[in-house]
C-alpha cells in the first residue's frame, strides 16, 4: 500500500486511511458507526500518512547524500531549483515537514552531515506525538466514547486484539468498548430519545442502559455475572466505583468476558 510512497507520500490521502479503517473494522467485527478513535486506539495502528511521510523523509536523506552524477540526484536538484518558482513541489513539501519538526537547519546541510536515523526518529516522534494529542482530544470529546474514555487513556494495542478469540468474541468486546453495542444508550440515538430517557427495559432500576449498567449493575444478568466472577476470583467489581469496575472487568480474562457479553446479549434479545 505504501509502494513508492517516498515520492507521493508526503501528503495525507483519505482513501488510504479509509482502507486501513475498513481493514481494522473487518478484523474487529465492528460496523461503520464505530468511532475512528476507538477503531485506531484498540488496534494500535498509526495512520498511514505517518508511515508514508517517514518514507518520503528517508528518500530525501538518501538524495541529499547521493553523488551529483546520479540521475535521481539530478532530478532532485532540478526540483529544488523549480521550488523557487512554484509552491507545490516535492521539495517544498519536504521543507514543510522539516519546518514542522524544527529541522529547517538541515535543508542547507551537506549530505554527509545528515544522520538519516536522527532525522527519521525526530520526524516520526513529532508526527506520532501530534497524532496522539489529537486522538486523546477526540476520545475525551466524542459523546459515543462516554465509556471508552474511562478506561482508555493511552494509544496502544489492546490485549484482546492479540488473543486467539473467535470473530464473534472479538466483535463483542470491540462493540462494547467502542460504544456501538445494541443498548438503549446507543439505539436511542436513532429514535431521537434524549440520553436521560434511554432507560434499561430489562430491570426496574430506572437506570440508563449504558455499557456500565449492562456489564456491572443490571439485575437481569446477575446469574451470568456471578458465574463470570466465580471464574475470576481476584476481581471484586461490586466493591469498586463504576469507572474502576468496568476498567477492571474489561482488562480481565478477555475470552471469559467476551462469553459473558454474548450470554447477556442473548438474554437481552429474549426480552426485547
Short mmCIF file of C-alpha atoms in Angstrom, two decimals:
data_model
loop_
_atom_site.label_atom_id
_atom_site.label_comp_id
_atom_site.label_asym_id
_atom_site.label_seq_id
_atom_site.Cartn_x
_atom_site.Cartn_y
_atom_site.Cartn_z
CA UNK A 1 0.00 0.00 0.00
CA UNK A 2 2.92 2.34 0.53
CA UNK A 3 4.85 1.33 -2.59
CA UNK A 4 6.95 4.27 -3.84
CA UNK A 5 5.47 6.45 -1.09
CA UNK A 6 8.78 8.27 -0.87
CA UNK A 7 7.57 10.14 -3.96
CA UNK A 8 3.87 10.66 -3.26
CA UNK A 9 3.58 10.01 0.47
CA UNK A 10 4.34 13.44 1.86
CA UNK A 11 0.63 14.28 1.88
CA UNK A 12 -2.29 12.62 3.61
CA UNK A 13 -4.64 10.62 1.38
CA UNK A 14 -8.06 9.94 2.88
CA UNK A 15 -8.63 6.97 0.59
CA UNK A 16 -5.67 5.15 2.16
CA UNK A 17 -6.82 5.98 5.67
CA UNK A 18 -10.31 4.69 4.87
CA UNK A 19 -8.81 1.48 3.52
CA UNK A 20 -6.98 0.95 6.81
CA UNK A 21 -10.14 1.72 8.80
CA UNK A 22 -12.02 -0.85 6.75
CA UNK A 23 -9.37 -3.49 7.39
CA UNK A 24 -9.46 -2.86 11.14
CA UNK A 25 -13.26 -2.88 11.26
CA UNK A 26 -13.34 -6.17 9.40
CA UNK A 27 -10.86 -7.73 11.81
CA UNK A 28 -12.57 -6.40 14.93
CA UNK A 29 -16.06 -7.16 13.66
CA UNK A 30 -17.49 -3.68 14.17
CA UNK A 31 -19.68 -1.53 11.97
CA UNK A 32 -19.05 1.71 10.10
CA UNK A 33 -20.67 3.53 13.01
CA UNK A 34 -17.75 2.72 15.30
CA UNK A 35 -15.82 5.92 16.12
CA UNK A 36 -12.44 6.17 14.42
CA UNK A 37 -10.57 6.97 17.69
CA UNK A 38 -11.79 3.69 19.17
CA UNK A 39 -11.02 1.78 15.96
CA UNK A 40 -7.42 3.01 15.90
CA UNK A 41 -7.00 3.08 19.66
CA UNK A 42 -7.81 -0.57 20.23
CA UNK A 43 -5.84 -1.79 17.22
CA UNK A 44 -2.90 0.47 17.98
CA UNK A 45 -2.24 1.22 14.32
CA UNK A 46 -0.87 4.63 13.43
CA UNK A 47 -2.40 6.47 10.46
CA UNK A 48 -0.99 5.58 7.05
CA UNK A 49 0.26 9.11 6.40
CA UNK A 50 2.80 8.87 9.24
CA UNK A 51 4.45 5.88 7.57
CA UNK A 52 4.39 7.46 4.11
CA UNK A 53 5.79 10.77 5.37
CA UNK A 54 8.66 8.95 7.02
CA UNK A 55 9.33 7.14 3.74
CA UNK A 56 9.45 10.49 1.94
CA UNK A 57 11.88 11.90 4.51
CA UNK A 58 14.02 8.77 4.19
CA UNK A 59 14.19 9.33 0.43
CA UNK A 60 15.15 12.98 0.97
CA UNK A 61 18.03 11.92 3.23
CA UNK A 62 19.18 9.45 0.61
CA UNK A 63 19.04 12.04 -2.17
CA UNK A 64 20.99 14.53 -0.07
CA UNK A 65 23.85 12.03 0.16
CA UNK A 66 23.71 10.86 -3.44
CA UNK A 67 26.54 11.73 -5.88
CA UNK A 68 25.78 14.53 -8.33
CA UNK A 69 26.28 12.30 -11.36
CA UNK A 70 23.30 10.08 -10.49
CA UNK A 71 20.12 10.68 -12.47
CA UNK A 72 17.96 10.72 -9.33
CA UNK A 73 20.20 13.38 -7.84
CA UNK A 74 19.91 15.50 -10.99
CA UNK A 75 16.11 15.30 -10.84
CA UNK A 76 16.26 16.21 -7.16
CA UNK A 77 18.40 19.28 -7.87
CA UNK A 78 16.01 20.28 -10.66
CA UNK A 79 13.10 20.02 -8.20
CA UNK A 80 14.96 22.23 -5.72
CA UNK A 81 15.51 24.84 -8.42
CA UNK A 82 11.87 24.59 -9.51
CA UNK A 83 10.76 25.07 -5.91
CA UNK A 84 11.94 28.67 -6.01
CA UNK A 85 9.23 29.43 -8.60
CA UNK A 86 6.42 27.05 -7.64
CA UNK A 87 4.95 26.20 -4.26
CA UNK A 88 3.53 22.75 -4.86
CA UNK A 89 6.72 20.78 -5.37
CA UNK A 90 8.11 17.69 -3.69
CA UNK A 91 10.99 19.62 -2.14
CA UNK A 92 8.71 22.32 -0.73
CA UNK A 93 6.52 19.65 0.81
CA UNK A 94 9.60 18.10 2.41
CA UNK A 95 10.58 21.53 3.74
CA UNK A 96 7.14 21.90 5.31
CA UNK A 97 7.57 18.65 7.22
CA UNK A 98 11.09 19.58 8.32
CA UNK A 99 9.89 23.01 9.46
CA UNK A 100 7.14 21.39 11.50
CA UNK A 101 9.72 19.16 13.18
CA UNK A 102 12.17 22.03 13.84
CA UNK A 103 14.66 20.58 11.37
CA UNK A 104 14.78 23.54 8.99
CA UNK A 105 18.51 23.95 9.54
CA UNK A 106 19.16 20.60 7.83
CA UNK A 107 17.98 21.87 4.46
CA UNK A 108 21.27 23.69 3.89
CA UNK A 109 23.47 20.92 5.28
CA UNK A 110 25.68 18.85 3.07
CA UNK A 111 24.55 15.26 2.69
CA UNK A 112 27.35 13.64 4.68
CA UNK A 113 26.44 15.71 7.76
CA UNK A 114 22.87 14.43 7.89
CA UNK A 115 22.07 11.45 10.10
CA UNK A 116 19.21 9.56 8.50
CA UNK A 117 18.31 7.78 11.73
CA UNK A 118 18.20 11.04 13.69
CA UNK A 119 16.02 12.76 11.10
CA UNK A 120 13.61 9.84 10.84
CA UNK A 121 13.32 9.44 14.59
CA UNK A 122 12.66 13.16 15.02
CA UNK A 123 10.04 13.32 12.27
CA UNK A 124 8.26 10.16 13.38
CA UNK A 125 8.30 11.23 17.03
CA UNK A 126 6.78 14.59 16.14
CA UNK A 127 4.11 13.05 13.89
CA UNK A 128 3.21 10.40 16.45
CA UNK A 129 3.04 12.90 19.32
CA UNK A 130 0.80 15.23 17.33
CA UNK A 131 -1.46 12.36 16.33
CA UNK A 132 -1.73 11.05 19.89
CA UNK A 133 -2.66 14.52 21.14
CA UNK A 134 -5.46 14.74 18.57
CA UNK A 135 -6.55 11.19 19.37
CA UNK A 136 -6.74 11.90 23.10
CA UNK A 137 -8.76 15.05 22.50
CA UNK A 138 -11.21 13.19 20.24
CA UNK A 139 -11.64 10.43 22.80
CA UNK A 140 -12.41 12.98 25.50
CA UNK A 141 -14.91 14.97 23.45
CA UNK A 142 -16.78 12.34 21.40
CA UNK A 143 -20.16 11.54 23.04
CA UNK A 144 -20.25 7.95 21.83
CA UNK A 145 -16.99 7.27 23.66
CA UNK A 146 -18.53 8.14 27.03
CA UNK A 147 -17.42 4.78 28.47
CA UNK A 148 -14.32 4.28 26.34
CA UNK A 149 -12.60 7.35 27.79
CA UNK A 150 -12.96 5.98 31.32
CA UNK A 151 -10.68 3.01 30.67
CA UNK A 152 -8.63 4.00 27.62
CA UNK A 153 -6.02 6.67 28.25
CA UNK A 154 -3.05 5.55 26.15
CA UNK A 155 -2.81 4.81 22.46
CA UNK A 156 -1.69 1.18 22.33
CA UNK A 157 -2.79 -2.21 21.06
CA UNK A 158 -5.28 -3.80 23.42
CA UNK A 159 -4.57 -7.33 24.75
CA UNK A 160 -7.82 -8.77 23.37
CA UNK A 161 -6.69 -7.88 19.84
CA UNK A 162 -3.68 -10.18 20.27
CA UNK A 163 -5.60 -13.01 21.90
CA UNK A 164 -6.81 -16.04 19.97
CA UNK A 165 -10.52 -15.25 20.02
CA UNK A 166 -13.29 -16.18 17.65
CA UNK A 167 -14.59 -13.38 15.46
CA UNK A 168 -17.82 -13.29 17.48
CA UNK A 169 -15.94 -12.95 20.76
CA UNK A 170 -13.64 -10.26 19.40
CA UNK A 171 -16.61 -8.40 17.94
CA UNK A 172 -18.47 -8.46 21.26
CA UNK A 173 -15.53 -6.89 23.07
CA UNK A 174 -14.87 -4.34 20.34
CA UNK A 175 -18.50 -3.23 20.15
CA UNK A 176 -18.97 -2.88 23.89
CA UNK A 177 -15.73 -0.89 24.12
CA UNK A 178 -16.45 1.38 21.16
CA UNK A 179 -19.98 2.28 22.27
CA UNK A 180 -21.73 0.53 19.37
CA UNK A 181 -23.23 -2.42 21.24
CA UNK A 182 -27.04 -2.51 20.78
CA UNK A 183 -28.01 -0.91 24.10
CA UNK A 184 -30.60 1.80 24.71
CA UNK A 185 -27.91 4.46 25.11
CA UNK A 186 -26.87 3.76 21.51
CA UNK A 187 -30.15 2.72 19.89
CA UNK A 188 -31.99 5.66 21.41
CA UNK A 189 -29.89 8.00 19.27
CA UNK A 190 -31.67 6.75 16.16
CA UNK A 191 -35.11 7.28 17.72
CA UNK A 192 -34.30 10.80 18.94
CA UNK A 193 -34.74 9.77 22.57
CA UNK A 194 -32.94 12.14 24.97
CA UNK A 195 -29.95 10.45 26.67
CA UNK A 196 -31.51 10.70 30.13
CA UNK A 197 -34.58 8.76 28.92
CA UNK A 198 -32.74 5.82 27.40
CA UNK A 199 -33.74 3.60 30.30
CA UNK A 200 -32.96 -0.09 30.68
CA UNK A 201 -36.04 -2.16 29.81
CA UNK A 202 -34.82 -5.33 31.48
CA UNK A 203 -34.74 -4.19 35.10
CA UNK A 204 -36.71 -1.85 37.35
CA UNK A 205 -33.79 0.30 38.44
CA UNK A 206 -34.72 3.19 36.16
CA UNK A 207 -31.06 3.45 35.15
CA UNK A 208 -29.79 4.46 31.74
CA UNK A 209 -28.82 1.36 29.82
CA UNK A 210 -25.22 2.15 29.01
CA UNK A 211 -22.20 -0.14 28.94
CA UNK A 212 -21.52 0.21 32.66
CA UNK A 213 -25.09 -0.66 33.63
CA UNK A 214 -25.15 -3.56 31.18
CA UNK A 215 -21.89 -5.11 32.39
CA UNK A 216 -21.88 -4.28 36.09
CA UNK A 217 -25.29 -3.47 37.53
CA UNK A 218 -28.29 -4.77 35.59
CA UNK A 219 -30.16 -7.33 37.72
CA UNK A 220 -31.29 -9.29 34.68
CA UNK A 221 -27.76 -10.59 34.16
CA UNK A 222 -26.96 -11.34 37.81
CA UNK A 223 -26.67 -15.11 37.35
CA UNK A 224 -24.40 -14.78 34.33
CA UNK A 225 -22.33 -12.13 36.10
CA UNK A 226 -21.93 -14.30 39.20
CA UNK A 227 -20.76 -17.23 37.08
CA UNK A 228 -18.18 -14.96 35.48
CA UNK A 229 -16.93 -13.63 38.80
CA UNK A 230 -16.57 -17.13 40.21
CA UNK A 231 -14.10 -17.81 37.40
CA UNK A 232 -12.33 -14.53 38.18
CA UNK A 233 -11.93 -14.75 41.97
CA UNK A 234 -9.41 -11.90 42.14
CA UNK A 235 -11.94 -9.39 40.80
CA UNK A 236 -14.38 -7.67 43.17
CA UNK A 237 -16.24 -5.24 40.95
CA UNK A 238 -19.02 -4.74 43.49
CA UNK A 239 -16.51 -3.02 45.78
CA UNK A 240 -15.31 -0.57 43.13
CA UNK A 241 -16.74 2.69 41.77
CA UNK A 242 -18.32 2.36 38.29
CA UNK A 243 -15.37 3.64 36.25
CA UNK A 244 -12.88 1.39 38.01
CA UNK A 245 -15.22 -1.59 37.93
CA UNK A 246 -15.67 -1.55 34.16
CA UNK A 247 -11.95 -0.94 33.64
CA UNK A 248 -11.04 -3.95 35.77
CA UNK A 249 -13.65 -6.14 34.10
CA UNK A 250 -12.65 -5.29 30.53
CA UNK A 251 -8.99 -5.85 31.35
CA UNK A 252 -9.67 -9.27 32.86
CA UNK A 253 -9.66 -12.61 31.01
CA UNK A 254 -10.82 -11.46 27.59
CA UNK A 255 -12.31 -14.78 26.50
CA UNK A 256 -14.40 -15.14 29.65
CA UNK A 257 -15.59 -11.55 29.47
CA UNK A 258 -16.45 -11.91 25.78
CA UNK A 259 -18.52 -15.01 26.52
CA UNK A 260 -20.26 -13.13 29.34
CA UNK A 261 -21.14 -10.26 26.98
CA UNK A 262 -22.50 -12.71 24.41
CA UNK A 263 -24.56 -14.53 27.04
CA UNK A 264 -26.02 -11.25 28.29
CA UNK A 265 -26.75 -10.22 24.71
CA UNK A 266 -28.71 -13.43 24.16
CA UNK A 267 -30.69 -12.81 27.36
CA UNK A 268 -31.42 -9.28 26.24
CA UNK A 269 -32.71 -10.42 22.86
CA UNK A 270 -35.14 -12.82 24.55
CA UNK A 271 -36.82 -10.00 26.44
CA UNK A 272 -36.73 -7.22 23.85
#
